Amino acid sequence: MKKLFSVLGVYLLIFATPSVAQHKKGTELVIDKIAAKYRELSTNAEFVKVNGTPVAQHTRFIQPEDAVVEDYSNLRQIALIRHGEPDLEKNGKFSYDEARKFLINYDSVGIIRPDKPFLTVQKPEEVSIFCSSINRAKATANYLFGNDSVITVSPEFREFETTLGKFSPKMRMPIKVWTAAARVKWILGIDRDGIESFSEAKARAHNAAKRLADATEENSKAVLVAHGFLNRYIKEDLEKMGWRVVRDGGNGYFGTTILVKLDENKKDDKEHIALNAGQ
């Protein structure tokens, strides 16, 4: 009997492995087609502008009419959008007290709105929209989707917290220098001044990624309007869950990264139902 199971094991290994490999290759080819379609959309897309200056390129989700996926119901998509530029003066050099005040204002102001939205959602009822509770993200979501859209706002999607700490040099520096130094100290666990730790923030990003992935089980598309650092770690966690980046919008204002996943379980379920129906 043991010998029989060994023979069966070898048989399955020989004949099943090519099938699995072919299936994986087929999925990769579809993902490549989707990525190519997003590149095509970017090539031909116009820019939205602020006072005549281009600030973001128009984009949208892949739709059935794009004909890049055999069964569109198997496709799940997530868009991670960074907020727009805060309506706040940030040029020049800041003292420690001025930099602390800047960070407080940074979390409370709105954004500089472009002439029109850069993201088109054809059927909003098929999209789950999430947003950070920080004002610059809420202002961005309002600019993109309007007041009538159903938007889930949660502090879970807030940016990784920043504090200048209690001990800082007595000098004037650009705000980017202040915030970069604060971020490095925070990552190293130095002078946290009561805010969450780096490990706690990464755990929050992981939970947020899972929440977005779970949302696509109900609606096949999800959008998160949030922040640069948070979105970066959400993207990494989604990739670990099997999602693939098909559009990398970078980390700038309005940067929009889109990830996709082909849900082969749905396809298998349909084939199983069809097989049973034929019996």
PDB file of N, CA and C in Angstrom, residues 128-195:
ATOM      1  N   SER A 128     -15.436  50.640  -3.833  1.00  0.00           N
ATOM      2  CA  SER A 128     -15.375  50.969  -2.407  1.00  0.00           C
ATOM      3  C   SER A 128     -14.321  52.058  -2.222  1.00  0.00           C
ATOM      4  N   ILE A 129     -14.728  53.193  -1.653  1.00  0.00           N
ATOM      5  CA  ILE A 129     -13.829  54.336  -1.507  1.00  0.00           C
ATOM      6  C   ILE A 129     -13.477  54.520  -0.033  1.00  0.00           C
ATOM      7  N   PHE A 130     -12.179  54.581   0.246  1.00  0.00           N
ATOM      8  CA  PHE A 130     -11.684  54.774   1.607  1.00  0.00           C
ATOM      9  C   PHE A 130     -10.812  56.027   1.642  1.00  0.00           C
ATOM     10  N   CYS A 131     -10.733  56.628   2.820  1.00  0.00           N
ATOM     11  CA  CYS A 131      -9.993  57.883   2.931  1.00  0.00           C
ATOM     12  C   CYS A 131      -9.433  58.054   4.334  1.00  0.00           C
ATOM     13  N   SER A 132      -8.266  58.656   4.399  1.00  0.00           N
ATOM     14  CA  SER A 132      -7.673  59.045   5.673  1.00  0.00           C
ATOM     15  C   SER A 132      -8.543  60.095   6.359  1.00  0.00           C
ATOM     16  N   SER A 133      -8.450  60.149   7.678  1.00  0.00           N
ATOM     17  CA  SER A 133      -9.210  61.142   8.444  1.00  0.00           C
ATOM     18  C   SER A 133      -8.523  62.506   8.479  1.00  0.00           C
ATOM     19  N   ILE A 134      -7.317  62.602   7.933  1.00  0.00           N
ATOM     20  CA  ILE A 134      -6.592  63.877   7.917  1.00  0.00           C
ATOM     21  C   ILE A 134      -7.133  64.759   6.791  1.00  0.00           C
ATOM     22  N   ASN A 135      -7.229  66.048   7.045  1.00  0.00           N
ATOM     23  CA  ASN A 135      -7.996  66.938   6.184  1.00  0.00           C
ATOM     24  C   ASN A 135      -7.503  66.989   4.743  1.00  0.00           C
ATOM     25  N   ARG A 136      -6.198  66.969   4.512  1.00  0.00           N
ATOM     26  CA  ARG A 136      -5.703  67.068   3.134  1.00  0.00           C
ATOM     27  C   ARG A 136      -6.137  65.861   2.302  1.00  0.00           C
ATOM     28  N   ALA A 137      -6.278  64.710   2.937  1.00  0.00           N
ATOM     29  CA  ALA A 137      -6.774  63.529   2.229  1.00  0.00           C
ATOM     30  C   ALA A 137      -8.279  63.634   1.998  1.00  0.00           C
ATOM     31  N   LYS A 138      -9.013  64.095   3.006  1.00  0.00           N
ATOM     32  CA  LYS A 138     -10.466  64.257   2.844  1.00  0.00           C
ATOM     33  C   LYS A 138     -10.778  65.284   1.760  1.00  0.00           C
ATOM     34  N   ALA A 139      -9.990  66.356   1.710  1.00  0.00           N
ATOM     35  CA  ALA A 139     -10.194  67.370   0.672  1.00  0.00           C
ATOM     36  C   ALA A 139      -9.925  66.789  -0.714  1.00  0.00           C
ATOM     37  N   THR A 140      -8.937  65.909  -0.808  1.00  0.00           N
ATOM     38  CA  THR A 140      -8.622  65.256  -2.086  1.00  0.00           C
ATOM     39  C   THR A 140      -9.748  64.325  -2.509  1.00  0.00           C
ATOM     40  N   ALA A 141     -10.278  63.545  -1.571  1.00  0.00           N
ATOM     41  CA  ALA A 141     -11.385  62.637  -1.881  1.00  0.00           C
ATOM     42  C   ALA A 141     -12.614  63.418  -2.324  1.00  0.00           C
ATOM     43  N   ASN A 142     -12.871  64.541  -1.672  1.00  0.00           N
ATOM     44  CA  ASN A 142     -14.005  65.383  -2.049  1.00  0.00           C
ATOM     45  C   ASN A 142     -13.821  65.948  -3.447  1.00  0.00           C
ATOM     46  N   TYR A 143     -12.603  66.367  -3.770  1.00  0.00           N
ATOM     47  CA  TYR A 143     -12.290  66.879  -5.113  1.00  0.00           C
ATOM     48  C   TYR A 143     -12.495  65.799  -6.171  1.00  0.00           C
ATOM     49  N   LEU A 144     -12.108  64.566  -5.867  1.00  0.00           N
ATOM     50  CA  LEU A 144     -12.202  63.483  -6.849  1.00  0.00           C
ATOM     51  C   LEU A 144     -13.616  62.941  -7.007  1.00  0.00           C
ATOM     52  N   PHE A 145     -14.339  62.792  -5.886  1.00  0.00           N
ATOM     53  CA  PHE A 145     -15.601  62.045  -5.920  1.00  0.00           C
ATOM     54  C   PHE A 145     -16.830  62.861  -5.543  1.00  0.00           C
ATOM     55  N   GLY A 146     -16.652  64.084  -5.062  1.00  0.00           N
ATOM     56  CA  GLY A 146     -17.787  64.928  -4.715  1.00  0.00           C
ATOM     57  C   GLY A 146     -18.392  64.594  -3.360  1.00  0.00           C
ATOM     58  N   ASN A 147     -19.406  65.365  -2.992  1.00  0.00           N
ATOM     59  CA  ASN A 147     -20.027  65.223  -1.674  1.00  0.00           C
ATOM     60  C   ASN A 147     -21.012  64.068  -1.590  1.00  0.00           C
ATOM     61  N   ASP A 148     -21.516  63.613  -2.730  1.00  0.00           N
ATOM     62  CA  ASP A 148     -22.583  62.617  -2.717  1.00  0.00           C
ATOM     63  C   ASP A 148     -22.075  61.175  -2.687  1.00  0.00           C
ATOM     64  N   SER A 149     -20.786  60.967  -2.896  1.00  0.00           N
ATOM     65  CA  SER A 149     -20.242  59.604  -2.905  1.00  0.00           C
ATOM     66  C   SER A 149     -20.140  59.054  -1.485  1.00  0.00           C
ATOM     67  N   VAL A 150     -20.287  57.733  -1.383  1.00  0.00           N
ATOM     68  CA  VAL A 150     -20.127  57.056  -0.097  1.00  0.00           C
ATOM     69  C   VAL A 150     -18.636  56.811   0.129  1.00  0.00           C
ATOM     70  N   ILE A 151     -18.074  57.484   1.121  1.00  0.00           N
ATOM     71  CA  ILE A 151     -16.639  57.390   1.402  1.00  0.00           C
ATOM     72  C   ILE A 151     -16.443  56.971   2.855  1.00  0.00           C
ATOM     73  N   THR A 152     -15.678  55.913   3.059  1.00  0.00           N
ATOM     74  CA  THR A 152     -15.356  55.460   4.409  1.00  0.00           C
ATOM     75  C   THR A 152     -14.112  56.190   4.892  1.00  0.00           C
ATOM     76  N   VAL A 153     -14.291  57.063   5.867  1.00  0.00           N
ATOM     77  CA  VAL A 153     -13.180  57.848   6.428  1.00  0.00           C
ATOM     78  C   VAL A 153     -12.750  57.206   7.739  1.00  0.00           C
ATOM     79  N   SER A 154     -11.449  56.939   7.869  1.00  0.00           N
ATOM     80  CA  SER A 154     -10.974  56.255   9.072  1.00  0.00           C
ATOM     81  C   SER A 154      -9.569  56.722   9.450  1.00  0.00           C
ATOM     82  N   PRO A 155      -9.307  56.890  10.757  1.00  0.00           N
ATOM     83  CA  PRO A 155      -7.941  57.223  11.201  1.00  0.00           C
ATOM     84  C   PRO A 155      -6.952  56.088  10.956  1.00  0.00           C
ATOM     85  N   GLU A 156      -7.459  54.894  10.656  1.00  0.00           N
ATOM     86  CA  GLU A 156      -6.570  53.784  10.323  1.00  0.00           C
ATOM     87  C   GLU A 156      -5.718  54.124   9.108  1.00  0.00           C
ATOM     88  N   PHE A 157      -6.238  55.009   8.238  1.00  0.00           N
ATOM     89  CA  PHE A 157      -5.550  55.366   7.001  1.00  0.00           C
ATOM     90  C   PHE A 157      -4.753  56.666   7.126  1.00  0.00           C
ATOM     91  N   ARG A 158      -4.564  57.154   8.341  1.00  0.00           N
ATOM     92  CA  ARG A 158      -3.783  58.383   8.521  1.00  0.00           C
ATOM     93  C   ARG A 158      -2.310  58.115   8.193  1.00  0.00           C
ATOM     94  N   GLU A 159      -1.578  59.192   7.972  1.00  0.00           N
ATOM     95  CA  GLU A 159      -0.159  59.055   7.652  1.00  0.00           C
ATOM     96  C   GLU A 159       0.612  58.538   8.862  1.00  0.00           C
ATOM     97  N   PHE A 160       1.774  57.925   8.601  1.00  0.00           N
ATOM     98  CA  PHE A 160       2.672  57.572   9.692  1.00  0.00           C
ATOM     99  C   PHE A 160       2.970  58.859  10.467  1.00  0.00           C
ATOM    100  N   GLU A 161       2.818  58.805  11.758  1.00  0.00           N
ATOM    101  CA  GLU A 161       2.885  60.021  12.560  1.00  0.00           C
ATOM    102  C   GLU A 161       4.296  60.619  12.587  1.00  0.00           C
ATOM    103  N   THR A 162       4.346  61.944  12.715  1.00  0.00           N
ATOM    104  CA  THR A 162       5.625  62.660  12.736  1.00  0.00           C
ATOM    105  C   THR A 162       5.652  63.644  13.900  1.00  0.00           C
ATOM    106  N   THR A 163       6.751  63.696  14.580  1.00  0.00           N
ATOM    107  CA  THR A 163       6.951  64.712  15.612  1.00  0.00           C
ATOM    108  C   THR A 163       8.397  65.192  15.561  1.00  0.00           C
ATOM    109  N   LEU A 164       8.586  66.462  15.799  1.00  0.00           N
ATOM    110  CA  LEU A 164       9.948  66.991  15.832  1.00  0.00           C
ATOM    111  C   LEU A 164      10.658  66.628  17.129  1.00  0.00           C
ATOM    112  N   GLY A 165       9.890  66.123  18.085  1.00  0.00           N
ATOM    113  CA  GLY A 165      10.495  65.754  19.355  1.00  0.00           C
ATOM    114  C   GLY A 165      10.704  66.951  20.264  1.00  0.00           C
ATOM    115  N   LYS A 166      11.203  66.689  21.434  1.00  0.00           N
ATOM    116  CA  LYS A 166      11.405  67.747  22.428  1.00  0.00           C
ATOM    117  C   LYS A 166      12.779  68.401  22.320  1.00  0.00           C
ATOM    118  N   PHE A 167      13.697  67.717  21.651  1.00  0.00           N
ATOM    119  CA  PHE A 167      15.073  68.226  21.597  1.00  0.00           C
ATOM    120  C   PHE A 167      15.487  68.426  20.141  1.00  0.00           C
ATOM    121  N   SER A 168      15.620  69.664  19.727  1.00  0.00           N
ATOM    122  CA  SER A 168      15.987  69.973  18.346  1.00  0.00           C
ATOM    123  C   SER A 168      16.998  71.106  18.324  1.00  0.00           C
ATOM    124  N   PRO A 169      17.793  71.205  17.247  1.00  0.00           N
ATOM    125  CA  PRO A 169      18.829  72.242  17.167  1.00  0.00           C
ATOM    126  C   PRO A 169      18.231  73.638  17.056  1.00  0.00           C
ATOM    127  N   LYS A 170      18.957  74.595  17.570  1.00  0.00           N
ATOM    128  CA  LYS A 170      18.522  75.995  17.517  1.00  0.00           C
ATOM    129  C   LYS A 170      19.015  76.622  16.217  1.00  0.00           C
ATOM    130  N   MET A 171      18.362  76.257  15.130  1.00  0.00           N
ATOM    131  CA  MET A 171      18.751  76.804  13.831  1.00  0.00           C
ATOM    132  C   MET A 171      17.532  76.839  12.923  1.00  0.00           C
ATOM    133  N   ARG A 172      17.668  77.530  11.809  1.00  0.00           N
ATOM    134  CA  ARG A 172      16.587  77.622  10.824  1.00  0.00           C
ATOM    135  C   ARG A 172      16.935  76.725   9.639  1.00  0.00           C
ATOM    136  N   MET A 173      15.968  75.902   9.240  1.00  0.00           N
ATOM    137  CA  MET A 173      16.199  74.951   8.152  1.00  0.00           C
ATOM    138  C   MET A 173      14.946  74.851   7.286  1.00  0.00           C
ATOM    139  N   PRO A 174      15.095  74.432   6.003  1.00  0.00           N
ATOM    140  CA  PRO A 174      13.918  74.164   5.175  1.00  0.00           C
ATOM    141  C   PRO A 174      13.033  73.118   5.849  1.00  0.00           C
ATOM    142  N   ILE A 175      11.746  73.201   5.617  1.00  0.00           N
ATOM    143  CA  ILE A 175      10.816  72.287   6.285  1.00  0.00           C
ATOM    144  C   ILE A 175      11.089  70.831   5.916  1.00  0.00           C
ATOM    145  N   LYS A 176      11.566  70.591   4.692  1.00  0.00           N
ATOM    146  CA  LYS A 176      11.880  69.217   4.291  1.00  0.00           C
ATOM    147  C   LYS A 176      13.007  68.636   5.139  1.00  0.00           C
ATOM    148  N   VAL A 177      13.951  69.473   5.542  1.00  0.00           N
ATOM    149  CA  VAL A 177      15.044  69.002   6.395  1.00  0.00           C
ATOM    150  C   VAL A 177      14.509  68.655   7.780  1.00  0.00           C
ATOM    151  N   TRP A 178      13.646  69.517   8.315  1.00  0.00           N
ATOM    152  CA  TRP A 178      13.037  69.240   9.617  1.00  0.00           C
ATOM    153  C   TRP A 178      12.272  67.913   9.596  1.00  0.00           C
ATOM    154  N   THR A 179      11.432  67.731   8.586  1.00  0.00           N
ATOM    155  CA  THR A 179      10.590  66.529   8.549  1.00  0.00           C
ATOM    156  C   THR A 179      11.407  65.274   8.262  1.00  0.00           C
ATOM    157  N   ALA A 180      12.439  65.392   7.407  1.00  0.00           N
ATOM    158  CA  ALA A 180      13.287  64.231   7.122  1.00  0.00           C
ATOM    159  C   ALA A 180      14.039  63.796   8.373  1.00  0.00           C
ATOM    160  N   ALA A 181      14.573  64.764   9.108  1.00  0.00           N
ATOM    161  CA  ALA A 181      15.287  64.442  10.348  1.00  0.00           C
ATOM    162  C   ALA A 181      14.345  63.826  11.372  1.00  0.00           C
ATOM    163  N   ALA A 182      13.125  64.368  11.445  1.00  0.00           N
ATOM    164  CA  ALA A 182      12.138  63.830  12.385  1.00  0.00           C
ATOM    165  C   ALA A 182      11.776  62.394  12.025  1.00  0.00           C
ATOM    166  N   ARG A 183      11.658  62.123  10.721  1.00  0.00           N
ATOM    167  CA  ARG A 183      11.295  60.768  10.285  1.00  0.00           C
ATOM    168  C   ARG A 183      12.402  59.775  10.617  1.00  0.00           C
ATOM    169  N   VAL A 184      13.643  60.164  10.397  1.00  0.00           N
ATOM    170  CA  VAL A 184      14.768  59.274  10.708  1.00  0.00           C
ATOM    171  C   VAL A 184      14.811  58.971  12.202  1.00  0.00           C
ATOM    172  N   LYS A 185      14.656  60.003  13.033  1.00  0.00           N
ATOM    173  CA  LYS A 185      14.657  59.796  14.487  1.00  0.00           C
ATOM    174  C   LYS A 185      13.526  58.861  14.900  1.00  0.00           C
ATOM    175  N   TRP A 186      12.374  59.051  14.283  1.00  0.00           N
ATOM    176  CA  TRP A 186      11.202  58.229  14.609  1.00  0.00           C
ATOM    177  C   TRP A 186      11.441  56.767  14.239  1.00  0.00           C
ATOM    178  N   ILE A 187      11.986  56.520  13.046  1.00  0.00           N
ATOM    179  CA  ILE A 187      12.265  55.148  12.616  1.00  0.00           C
ATOM    180  C   ILE A 187      13.250  54.474  13.570  1.00  0.00           C
ATOM    181  N   LEU A 188      14.214  55.257  14.063  1.00  0.00           N
ATOM    182  CA  LEU A 188      15.211  54.720  14.989  1.00  0.00           C
ATOM    183  C   LEU A 188      14.697  54.643  16.425  1.00  0.00           C
ATOM    184  N   GLY A 189      13.490  55.141  16.652  1.00  0.00           N
ATOM    185  CA  GLY A 189      12.922  55.096  17.992  1.00  0.00           C
ATOM    186  C   GLY A 189      13.460  56.155  18.927  1.00  0.00           C
ATOM    187  N   ILE A 190      13.977  57.256  18.367  1.00  0.00           N
ATOM    188  CA  ILE A 190      14.586  58.319  19.170  1.00  0.00           C
ATOM    189  C   ILE A 190      13.606  59.486  19.329  1.00  0.00           C
ATOM    190  N   ASP A 191      13.396  59.929  20.549  1.00  0.00           N
ATOM    191  CA  ASP A 191      12.616  61.143  20.815  1.00  0.00           C
ATOM    192  C   ASP A 191      11.227  61.080  20.169  1.00  0.00           C
ATOM    193  N   ARG A 192      10.481  59.976  20.435  1.00  0.00           N
ATOM    194  CA  ARG A 192       9.174  59.775  19.811  1.00  0.00           C
ATOM    195  C   ARG A 192       8.114  60.741  20.320  1.00  0.00           C
ATOM    196  N   ASP A 193       8.267  61.226  21.504  1.00  0.00           N
ATOM    197  CA  ASP A 193       7.354  62.228  22.060  1.00  0.00           C
ATOM    198  C   ASP A 193       5.899  61.740  22.083  1.00  0.00           C
ATOM    199  N   GLY A 194       5.704  60.457  22.405  1.00  0.00           N
ATOM    200  CA  GLY A 194       4.356  59.942  22.632  1.00  0.00           C
ATOM    201  C   GLY A 194       3.600  59.419  21.429  1.00  0.00           C
ATOM    202  N   ILE A 195       4.171  59.459  20.233  1.00  0.00           N
ATOM    203  CA  ILE A 195       3.439  58.967  19.060  1.00  0.00           C
ATOM    204  C   ILE A 195       3.712  57.480  18.844  1.00  0.00           C
TER     205      ILE A 195
END
